[in-house]
Coordinates of C-alpha atoms and ligand atoms in Angstrom, one line a residue:
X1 CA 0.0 0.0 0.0
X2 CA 1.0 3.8 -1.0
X3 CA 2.0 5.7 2.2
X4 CA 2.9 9.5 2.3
X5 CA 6.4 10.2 2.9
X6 CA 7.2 11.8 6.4
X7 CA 6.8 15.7 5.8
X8 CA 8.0 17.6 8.0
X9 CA 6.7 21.5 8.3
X10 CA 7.9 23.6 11.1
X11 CA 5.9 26.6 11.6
X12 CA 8.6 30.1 11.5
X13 CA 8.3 32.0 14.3
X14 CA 9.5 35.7 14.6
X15 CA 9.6 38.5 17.2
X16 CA 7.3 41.4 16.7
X17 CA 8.8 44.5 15.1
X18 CA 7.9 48.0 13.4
X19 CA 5.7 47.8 10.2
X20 CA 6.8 50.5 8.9
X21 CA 7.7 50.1 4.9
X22 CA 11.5 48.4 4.6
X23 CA 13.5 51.0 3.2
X24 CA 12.1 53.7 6.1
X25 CA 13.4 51.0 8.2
X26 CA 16.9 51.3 6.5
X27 CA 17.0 54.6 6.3
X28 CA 16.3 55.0 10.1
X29 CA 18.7 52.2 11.3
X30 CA 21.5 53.7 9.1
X31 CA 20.7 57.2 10.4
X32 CA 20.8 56.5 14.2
X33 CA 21.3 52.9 14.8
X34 CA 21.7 52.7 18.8
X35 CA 18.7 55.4 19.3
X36 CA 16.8 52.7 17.3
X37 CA 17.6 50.2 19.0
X38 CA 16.7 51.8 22.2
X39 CA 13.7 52.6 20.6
X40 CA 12.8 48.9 19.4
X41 CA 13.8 47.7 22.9
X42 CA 11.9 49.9 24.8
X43 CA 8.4 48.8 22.5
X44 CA 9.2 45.1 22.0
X45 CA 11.3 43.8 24.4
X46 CA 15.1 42.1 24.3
X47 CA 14.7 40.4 20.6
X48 CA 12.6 42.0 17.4
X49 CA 12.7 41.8 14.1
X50 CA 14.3 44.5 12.0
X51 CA 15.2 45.5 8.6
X52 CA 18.6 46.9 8.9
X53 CA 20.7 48.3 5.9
X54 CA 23.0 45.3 3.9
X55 CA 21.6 42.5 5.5
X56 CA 17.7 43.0 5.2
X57 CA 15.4 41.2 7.6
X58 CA 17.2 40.3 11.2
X59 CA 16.0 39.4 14.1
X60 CA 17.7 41.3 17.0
X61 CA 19.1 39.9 20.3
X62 CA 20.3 40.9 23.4
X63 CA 18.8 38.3 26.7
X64 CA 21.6 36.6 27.8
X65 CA 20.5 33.4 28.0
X66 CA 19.2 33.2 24.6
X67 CA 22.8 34.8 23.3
X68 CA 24.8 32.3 25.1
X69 CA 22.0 29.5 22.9
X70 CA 23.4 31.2 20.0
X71 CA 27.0 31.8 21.0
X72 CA 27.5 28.6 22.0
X73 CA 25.4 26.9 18.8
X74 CA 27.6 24.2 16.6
X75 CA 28.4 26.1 13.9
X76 CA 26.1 23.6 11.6
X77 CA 23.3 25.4 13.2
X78 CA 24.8 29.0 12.7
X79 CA 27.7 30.5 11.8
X80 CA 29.4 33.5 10.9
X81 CA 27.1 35.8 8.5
X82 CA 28.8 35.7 5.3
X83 CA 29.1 39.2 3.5
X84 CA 31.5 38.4 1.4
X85 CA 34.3 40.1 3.5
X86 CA 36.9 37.5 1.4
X87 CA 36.9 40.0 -1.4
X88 CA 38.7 42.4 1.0
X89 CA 40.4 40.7 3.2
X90 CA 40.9 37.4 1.3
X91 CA 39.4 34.4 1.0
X92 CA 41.1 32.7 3.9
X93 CA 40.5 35.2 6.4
X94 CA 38.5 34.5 9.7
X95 CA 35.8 36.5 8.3
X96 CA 35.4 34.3 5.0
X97 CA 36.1 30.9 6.7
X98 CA 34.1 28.7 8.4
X99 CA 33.1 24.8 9.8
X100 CA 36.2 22.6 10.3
X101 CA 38.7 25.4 8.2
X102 CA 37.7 27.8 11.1
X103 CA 38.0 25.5 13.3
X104 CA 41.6 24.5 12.3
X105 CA 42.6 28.4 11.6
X106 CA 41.8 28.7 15.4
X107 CA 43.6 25.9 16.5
X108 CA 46.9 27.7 15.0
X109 CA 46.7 31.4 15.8
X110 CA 44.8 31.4 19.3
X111 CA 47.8 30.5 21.0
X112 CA 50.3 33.4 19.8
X113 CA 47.9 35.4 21.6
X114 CA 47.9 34.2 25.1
X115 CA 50.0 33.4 27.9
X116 CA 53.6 34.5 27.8
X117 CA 53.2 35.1 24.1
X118 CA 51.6 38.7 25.8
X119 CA 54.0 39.3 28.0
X120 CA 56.7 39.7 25.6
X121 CA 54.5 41.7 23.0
X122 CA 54.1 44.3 26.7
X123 CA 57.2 45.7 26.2
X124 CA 56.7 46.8 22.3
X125 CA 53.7 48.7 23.5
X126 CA 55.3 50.4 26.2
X127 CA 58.0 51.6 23.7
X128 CA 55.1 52.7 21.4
X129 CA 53.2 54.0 23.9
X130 CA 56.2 56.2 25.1
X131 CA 57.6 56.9 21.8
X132 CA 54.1 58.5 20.9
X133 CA 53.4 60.3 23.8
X134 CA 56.4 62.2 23.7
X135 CA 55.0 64.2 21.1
X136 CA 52.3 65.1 23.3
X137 CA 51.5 68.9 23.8
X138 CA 51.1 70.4 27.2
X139 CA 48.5 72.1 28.7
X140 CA 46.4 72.4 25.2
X141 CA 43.7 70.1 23.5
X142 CA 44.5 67.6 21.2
X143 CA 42.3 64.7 20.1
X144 CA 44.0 61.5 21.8
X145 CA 42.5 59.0 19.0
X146 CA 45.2 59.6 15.9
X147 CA 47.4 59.2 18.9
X148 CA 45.7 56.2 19.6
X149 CA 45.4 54.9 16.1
X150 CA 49.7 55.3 15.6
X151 CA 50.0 53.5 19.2
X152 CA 48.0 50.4 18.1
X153 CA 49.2 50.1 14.4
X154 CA 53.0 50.1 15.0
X155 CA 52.1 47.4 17.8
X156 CA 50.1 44.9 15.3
X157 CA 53.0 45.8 12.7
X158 CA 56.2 44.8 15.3
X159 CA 54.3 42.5 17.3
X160 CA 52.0 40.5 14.8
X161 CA 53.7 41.1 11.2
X162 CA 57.3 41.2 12.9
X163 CA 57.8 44.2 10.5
X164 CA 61.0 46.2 10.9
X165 CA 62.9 49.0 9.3
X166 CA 61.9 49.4 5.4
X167 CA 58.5 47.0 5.7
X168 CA 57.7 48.6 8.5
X169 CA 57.6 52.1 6.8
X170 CA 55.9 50.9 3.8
X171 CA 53.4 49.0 5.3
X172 CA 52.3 51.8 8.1
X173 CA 51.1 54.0 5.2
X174 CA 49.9 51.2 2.9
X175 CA 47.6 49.7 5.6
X176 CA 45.7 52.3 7.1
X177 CA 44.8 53.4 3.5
X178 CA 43.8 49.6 2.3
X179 CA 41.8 49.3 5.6
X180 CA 39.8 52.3 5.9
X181 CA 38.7 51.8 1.7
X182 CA 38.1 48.3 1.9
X183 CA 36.0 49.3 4.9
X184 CA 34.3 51.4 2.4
X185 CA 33.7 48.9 -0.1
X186 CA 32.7 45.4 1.6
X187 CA 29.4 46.0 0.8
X188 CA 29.2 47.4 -2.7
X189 CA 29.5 45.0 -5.6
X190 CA 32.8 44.0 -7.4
X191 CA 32.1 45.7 -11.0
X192 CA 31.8 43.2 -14.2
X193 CA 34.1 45.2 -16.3
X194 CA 37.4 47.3 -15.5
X195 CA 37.2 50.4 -14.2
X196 CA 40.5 51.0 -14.5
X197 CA 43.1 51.7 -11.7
X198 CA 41.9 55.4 -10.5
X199 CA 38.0 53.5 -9.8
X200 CA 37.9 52.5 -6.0
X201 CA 38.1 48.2 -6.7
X202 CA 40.8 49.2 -9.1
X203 CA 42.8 50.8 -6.4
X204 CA 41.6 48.3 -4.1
X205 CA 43.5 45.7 -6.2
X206 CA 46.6 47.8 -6.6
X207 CA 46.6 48.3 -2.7
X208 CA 46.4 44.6 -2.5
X209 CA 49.4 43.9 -5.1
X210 CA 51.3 46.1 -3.0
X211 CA 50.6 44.5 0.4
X212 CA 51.1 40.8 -1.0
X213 CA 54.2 41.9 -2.6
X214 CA 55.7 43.6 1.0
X215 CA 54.0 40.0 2.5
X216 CA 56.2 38.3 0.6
X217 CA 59.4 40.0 1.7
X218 CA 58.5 39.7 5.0
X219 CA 58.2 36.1 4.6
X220 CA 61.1 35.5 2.9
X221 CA 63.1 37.3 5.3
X222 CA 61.8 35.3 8.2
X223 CA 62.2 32.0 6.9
X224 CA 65.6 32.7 6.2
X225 CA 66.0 34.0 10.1
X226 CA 68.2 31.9 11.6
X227 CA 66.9 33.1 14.7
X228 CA 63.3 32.1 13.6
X229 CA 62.6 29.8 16.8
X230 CA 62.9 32.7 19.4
X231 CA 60.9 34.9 17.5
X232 CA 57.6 36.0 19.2
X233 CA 55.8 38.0 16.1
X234 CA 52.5 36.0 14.8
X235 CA 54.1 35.8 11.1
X236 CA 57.1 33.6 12.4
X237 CA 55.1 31.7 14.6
X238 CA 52.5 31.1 12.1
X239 CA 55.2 29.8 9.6
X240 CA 56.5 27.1 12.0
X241 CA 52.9 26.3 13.1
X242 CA 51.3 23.1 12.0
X243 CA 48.0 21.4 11.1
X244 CA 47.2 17.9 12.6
X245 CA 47.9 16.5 9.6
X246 CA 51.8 18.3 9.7
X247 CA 51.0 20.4 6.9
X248 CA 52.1 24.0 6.8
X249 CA 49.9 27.4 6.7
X250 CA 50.2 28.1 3.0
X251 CA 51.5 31.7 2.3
X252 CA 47.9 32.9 0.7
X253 CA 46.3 31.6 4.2
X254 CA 49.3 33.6 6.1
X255 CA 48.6 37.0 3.9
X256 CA 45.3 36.7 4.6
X257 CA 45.3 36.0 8.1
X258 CA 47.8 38.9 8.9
X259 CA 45.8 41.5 7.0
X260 CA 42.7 39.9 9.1
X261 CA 44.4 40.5 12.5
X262 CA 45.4 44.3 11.4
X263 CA 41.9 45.2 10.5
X264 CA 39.8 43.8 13.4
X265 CA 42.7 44.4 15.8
X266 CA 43.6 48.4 15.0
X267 CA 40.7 50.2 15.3
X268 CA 39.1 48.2 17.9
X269 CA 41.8 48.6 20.1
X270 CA 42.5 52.7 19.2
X271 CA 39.2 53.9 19.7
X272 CA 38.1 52.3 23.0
X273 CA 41.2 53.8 24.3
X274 CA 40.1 57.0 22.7
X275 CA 36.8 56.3 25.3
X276 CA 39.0 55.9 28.1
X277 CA 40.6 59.5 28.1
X278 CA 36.9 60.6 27.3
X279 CA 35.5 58.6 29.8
X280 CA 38.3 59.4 32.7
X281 CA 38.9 63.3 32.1
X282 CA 34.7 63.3 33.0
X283 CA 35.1 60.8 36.3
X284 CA 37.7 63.1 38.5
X285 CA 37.9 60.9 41.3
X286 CA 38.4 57.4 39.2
X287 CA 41.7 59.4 38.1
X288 CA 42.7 60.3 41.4
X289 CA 42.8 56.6 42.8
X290 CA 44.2 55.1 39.2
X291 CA 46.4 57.4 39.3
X292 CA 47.6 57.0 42.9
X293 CA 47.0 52.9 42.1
X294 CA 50.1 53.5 39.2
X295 CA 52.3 55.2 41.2
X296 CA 51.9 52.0 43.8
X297 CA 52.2 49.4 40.8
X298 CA 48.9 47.9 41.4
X299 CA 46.3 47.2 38.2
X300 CA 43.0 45.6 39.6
X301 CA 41.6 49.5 39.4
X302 CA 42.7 49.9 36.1
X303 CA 41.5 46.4 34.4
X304 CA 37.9 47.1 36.5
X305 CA 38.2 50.3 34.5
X306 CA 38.6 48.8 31.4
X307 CA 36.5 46.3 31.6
X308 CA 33.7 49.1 32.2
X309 CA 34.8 51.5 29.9
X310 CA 34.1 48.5 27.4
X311 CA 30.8 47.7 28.9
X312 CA 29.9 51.4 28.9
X313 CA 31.3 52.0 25.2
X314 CA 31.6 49.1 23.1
X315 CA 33.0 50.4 20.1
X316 CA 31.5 47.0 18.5
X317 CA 27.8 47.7 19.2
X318 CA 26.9 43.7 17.5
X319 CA 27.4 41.1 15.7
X320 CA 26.0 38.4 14.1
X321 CA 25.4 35.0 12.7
X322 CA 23.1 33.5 10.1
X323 CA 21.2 29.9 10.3
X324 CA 23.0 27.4 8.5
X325 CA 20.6 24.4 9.5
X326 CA 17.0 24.4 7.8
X327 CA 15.8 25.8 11.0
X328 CA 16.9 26.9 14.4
X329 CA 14.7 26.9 17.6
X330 CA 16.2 30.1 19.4
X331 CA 14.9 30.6 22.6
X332 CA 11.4 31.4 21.7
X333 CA 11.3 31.7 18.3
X334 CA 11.8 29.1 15.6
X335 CA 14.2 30.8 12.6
X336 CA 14.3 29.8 8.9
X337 CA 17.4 29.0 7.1
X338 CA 19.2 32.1 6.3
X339 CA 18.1 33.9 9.2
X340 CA 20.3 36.8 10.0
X341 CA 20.5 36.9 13.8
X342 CA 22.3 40.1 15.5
X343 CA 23.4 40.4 18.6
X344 CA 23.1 43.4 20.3
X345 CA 26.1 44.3 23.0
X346 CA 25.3 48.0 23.5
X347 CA 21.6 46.9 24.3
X348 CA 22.7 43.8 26.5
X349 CA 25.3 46.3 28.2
X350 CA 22.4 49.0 28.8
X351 CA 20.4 46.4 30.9
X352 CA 19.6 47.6 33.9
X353 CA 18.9 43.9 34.9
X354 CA 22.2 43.0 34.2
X355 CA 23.5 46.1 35.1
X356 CA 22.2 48.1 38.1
X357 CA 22.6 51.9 37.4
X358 CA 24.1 50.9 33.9
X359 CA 24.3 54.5 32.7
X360 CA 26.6 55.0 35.3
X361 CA 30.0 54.7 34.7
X362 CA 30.9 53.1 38.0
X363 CA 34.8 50.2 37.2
X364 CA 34.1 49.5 41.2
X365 CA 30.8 46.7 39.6
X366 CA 33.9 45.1 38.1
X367 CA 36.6 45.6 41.0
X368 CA 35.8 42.3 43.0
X369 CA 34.0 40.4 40.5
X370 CA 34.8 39.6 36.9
X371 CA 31.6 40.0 34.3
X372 CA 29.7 37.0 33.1
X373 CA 30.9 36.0 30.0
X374 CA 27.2 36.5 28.1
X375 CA 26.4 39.4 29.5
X376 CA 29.9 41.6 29.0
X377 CA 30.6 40.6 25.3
X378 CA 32.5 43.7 24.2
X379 CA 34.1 40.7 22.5
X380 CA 32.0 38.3 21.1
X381 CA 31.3 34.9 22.2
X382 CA 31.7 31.2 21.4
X383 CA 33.7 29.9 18.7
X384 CA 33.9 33.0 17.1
X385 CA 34.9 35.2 19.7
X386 CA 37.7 37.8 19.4
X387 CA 40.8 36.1 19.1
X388 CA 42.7 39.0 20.3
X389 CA 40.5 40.3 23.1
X390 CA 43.5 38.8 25.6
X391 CA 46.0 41.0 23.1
X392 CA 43.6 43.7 23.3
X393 CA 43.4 44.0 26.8
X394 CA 47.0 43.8 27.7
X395 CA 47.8 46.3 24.9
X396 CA 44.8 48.9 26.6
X397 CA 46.3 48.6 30.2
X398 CA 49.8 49.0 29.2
X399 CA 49.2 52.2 27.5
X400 CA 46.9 53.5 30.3
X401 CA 49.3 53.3 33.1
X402 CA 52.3 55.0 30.7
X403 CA 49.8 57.4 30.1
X404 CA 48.5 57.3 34.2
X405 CA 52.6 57.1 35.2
X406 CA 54.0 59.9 32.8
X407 CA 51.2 62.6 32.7
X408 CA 48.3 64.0 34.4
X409 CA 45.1 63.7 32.9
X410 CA 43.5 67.5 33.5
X411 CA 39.8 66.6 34.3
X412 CA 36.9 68.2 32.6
X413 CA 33.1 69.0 33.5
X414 CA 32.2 69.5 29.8
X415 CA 29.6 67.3 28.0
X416 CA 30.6 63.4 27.3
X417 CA 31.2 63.3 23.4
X418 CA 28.5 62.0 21.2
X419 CA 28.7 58.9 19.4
X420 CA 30.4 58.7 16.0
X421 CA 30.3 55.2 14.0
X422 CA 33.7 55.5 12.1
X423 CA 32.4 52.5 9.7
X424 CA 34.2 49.8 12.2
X425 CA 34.2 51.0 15.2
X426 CA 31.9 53.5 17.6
X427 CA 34.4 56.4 18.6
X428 CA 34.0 59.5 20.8
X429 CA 32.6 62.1 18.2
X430 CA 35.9 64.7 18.7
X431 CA 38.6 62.1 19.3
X432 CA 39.0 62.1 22.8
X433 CA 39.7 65.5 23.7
X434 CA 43.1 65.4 25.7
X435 CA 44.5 68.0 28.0
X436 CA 47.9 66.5 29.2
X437 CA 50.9 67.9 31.2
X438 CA 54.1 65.8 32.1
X439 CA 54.9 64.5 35.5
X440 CA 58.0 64.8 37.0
X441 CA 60.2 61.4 36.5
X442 CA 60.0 59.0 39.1
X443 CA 61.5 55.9 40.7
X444 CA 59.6 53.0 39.4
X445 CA 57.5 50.7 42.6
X446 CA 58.4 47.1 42.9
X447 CA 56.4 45.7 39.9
X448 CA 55.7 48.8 37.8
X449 CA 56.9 49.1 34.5
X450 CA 56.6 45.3 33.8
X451 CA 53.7 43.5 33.1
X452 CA 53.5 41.2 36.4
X453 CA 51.2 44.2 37.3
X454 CA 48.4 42.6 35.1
X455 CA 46.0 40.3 37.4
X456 CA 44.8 36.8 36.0
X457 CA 41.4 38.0 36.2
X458 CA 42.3 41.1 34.0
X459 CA 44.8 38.6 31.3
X460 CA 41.7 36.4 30.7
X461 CA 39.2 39.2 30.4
Ligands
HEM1 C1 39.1 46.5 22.0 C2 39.5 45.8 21.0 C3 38.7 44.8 20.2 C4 37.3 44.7 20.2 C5 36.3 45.5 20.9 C6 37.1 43.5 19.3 C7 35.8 43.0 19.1 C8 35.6 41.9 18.3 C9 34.3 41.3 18.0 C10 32.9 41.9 18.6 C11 34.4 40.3 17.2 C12 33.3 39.4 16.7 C13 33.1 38.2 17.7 C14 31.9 37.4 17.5 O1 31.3 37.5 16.4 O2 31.4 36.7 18.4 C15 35.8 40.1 16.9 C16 36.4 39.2 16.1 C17 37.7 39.1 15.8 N1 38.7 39.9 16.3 FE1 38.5 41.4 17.7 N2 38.3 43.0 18.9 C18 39.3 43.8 19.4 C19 40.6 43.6 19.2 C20 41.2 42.6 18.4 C21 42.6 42.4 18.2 C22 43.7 43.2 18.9 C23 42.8 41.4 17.3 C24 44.0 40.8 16.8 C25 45.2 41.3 16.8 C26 41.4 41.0 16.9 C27 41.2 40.0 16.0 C28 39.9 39.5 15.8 C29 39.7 38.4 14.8 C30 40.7 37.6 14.0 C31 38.3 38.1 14.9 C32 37.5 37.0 14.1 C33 37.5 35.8 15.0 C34 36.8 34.6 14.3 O3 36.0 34.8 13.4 O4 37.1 33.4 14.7 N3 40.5 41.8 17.6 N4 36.5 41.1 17.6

């Protein structure tokens, strides 16, 4: 006898959102995105459905248990949302990989940035931090964030493309460049025909011919190192690495993979430091006791400070992932395939249930207690999370206490600086406004000027 195959129908389930016509939608999201989300919050709840610029219809997250569902999904289920960022960044970059070739990639490049890996990349950013700061004016305005922006670039150049005299030169004014247009152009269309050099893609490409060809010295340079073992830069440790199978990264994966860690590692890092001289100049009396915490050569102050300074300005305000199985069940809601899901970290960080008083900027929430790790996610979570958040902290406390242990920070009672979405990264809308002036030299504490000063807790944030 016939019998009806199995069919199995699962009914879609969405949050609620606006009506309004898509493109308003857009238009809105694009023009202020975190007043909108407030917005959406405040008249839906902690997930809705959204039409957002790019991506089109996503559903919006930010309750912590039903992030840490998605975080901590096999990446069968969902993975990372694929907008074609291989075109810029390559094809083997984190951002274009995923399943087991993620999952291999990982394997290789998470440990260069841990353990005593950091410590020795503390003293580069010391020297950076110095070597910038020196330039500093006195007792006038200047926007910290350029600063900033030099600071962390010469870092990921020394400490992650081992880069050095000519390279290093070339590649400082190559990168920026490549970055902030490629930045520009991840989500417009490669053209069919030729545009010629002088079109953006066309320069794009150039850019790229450059970088691969400085790559190459680089590469060729370390592997004939015969100091290449006690190197500590990511390039030579990624050339010695090895998969399971004892094969080698190949040198299109190593490109890649460098440019990757430049781009998502840079800006990040520059502008939430940026927020810190914004944040501290307006919060007097958090100064005072880093500043006296410095001259002791403590740090639990500082990393609390950090890690709230993050909380209270994440300069990443989401990310996101996109259902790979033929459905997900998400909490409450059932998604389709394709599903764009965002999470939201600057609504999950507003949460006053999460965060008592959490438009306060109060580092003494963090001081005894380190953050759960679904409801802080400056970072990310899961598989995907930021492989340099470790990096990235070390790099933001080392340069805060040169900055706390050279100079005071004059306080101001003027306005906190707006927003301003700089394409990557959230930064304060004027920079960071610094007003500086040199303190007189001093005998380093037991413990100051070295790293030892950074708690576990702080490290593993
Ligand atoms: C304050 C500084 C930084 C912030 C706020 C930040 C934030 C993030 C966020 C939100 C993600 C996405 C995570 C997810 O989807 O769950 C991410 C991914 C990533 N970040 Fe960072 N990041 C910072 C610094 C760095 C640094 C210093 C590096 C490397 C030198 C780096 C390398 C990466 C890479 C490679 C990924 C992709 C990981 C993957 O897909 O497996 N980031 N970061």
């Amino acid at each position: 006898m016939y019998q009806r195959p199995e069919v199995c129908v699962t009914t879609v389930t969405l949050p609620a959102g606006p009506s309004a016509p898509r493109f308003a939608q857009g238009i809105m999201t694009l023009a202020a995105p975190l007043w909108v989300m407030r917005r959406m919050r405040r008249r839906y709840g902690s997930a809705f459905t959204l039409n957002v610029p790019v991506f089109g219809r996503a559903v919006v997250i930010s309750d912590p248990a039903e992030v840490k569902q998605l975080f901590t999904t096999s990446p069968e289920i969902a993975d990372n949302l694929d907008i074609n960022l291989g075109r810029i960044l390559g094809p083997h970059s984190f951002f274009a990989i995923s399943g087991d070739t993620h999952k291999q990639q990982r394997k290789l490049l998470v440990p260069p940035f841990h353990g005593r890996r950091l410590r020795a990349y503390s003293g580069i950013v010391e020297e950076e931090a110095t070597r910038e700061m020196a330039t500093w004016p006195q007792g006038r305005e200047f926007a910290a964030l350029p600063s900033m922006m030099r600071i962390t670039l010469n870092v990921i150049l020394r400490a992650v493309f081992g880069a050095d005299g000519s390279e290093l030169a070339e590649l400082r004014v190559l990168l920026p460049r490549m970055v902030t247009l490629g930045s520009r152009l991840a989500t417009t269309p490669v053209p069919r025909i030729d545009l010629g050099r002088w079109s953006p893609w066309g320069r794009a490409f150039a850019y790229r011919r450059e970088y691969d060809a400085i790559v190459d010295r680089l590469i060729a340079a370390a592997r004939q190192d015969p100091d290449l073992d006690a190197r500590n830069d990511v390039l030579a440790l990624m050339l010695q690495s090895r998969y399971d199978d004892g094969s080698a990264m190949s040198r299109d994966e190593i490109a890649d993979q460098l440019l990757t860690l430049l781009a998502a590692g840079h800006e990040t890092t520059a502008t939430t430091l940026a927020w810190a001289v914004e944040r501290l100049r307006r919060h007097p009396e958090i100064l005072r006791r880093l500043t006296g915490e410095v001259d002791e050569g403590g740090a639990r102050l500082r990393e609390a400070t950090i890690l709230e300074i993050q909380r209270t300005r994440p300069v990443i305000d989401g990310t996101a992932r996109q259902v790979r199985a033929a459905n997900m069940n998400l909490g409450r809601w059932t998604l389709p395939k394709g599903q764009i899901v965002m999470v939201s970290i600057y609504l999950m960080h507003n949460d006053e249930t999460l965060f008592p008083g959490a438009r306060r900027f109060d580092p003494d929430r963090f001081l005894d207690s380190k953050p759960d790790t679904y409801e802080w996610i400056p970072f990310g979570g899961g598989v995907r999370r930021c492989i340099g958040a470790a990096f990235a902290n070390m790099e933001m406390n080392v340069v805060l206490r040169t900055l706390l242990r050279d100079f005071i920070l004059e306080p101001t009672s003027e306005r906190g600086e707006r927003w301003h979405s700089r394409g990557i990264a959230y930064c304060p809308a004027k920079g960071g406004i610094a007003v500086v002036h040199r303190r007189p030299a001093r005998q380093p504490t037991a413990g100051q000027g070295t790293d030892a000063t950074q708690t576990k807790a702080g490290a593993a944030a």
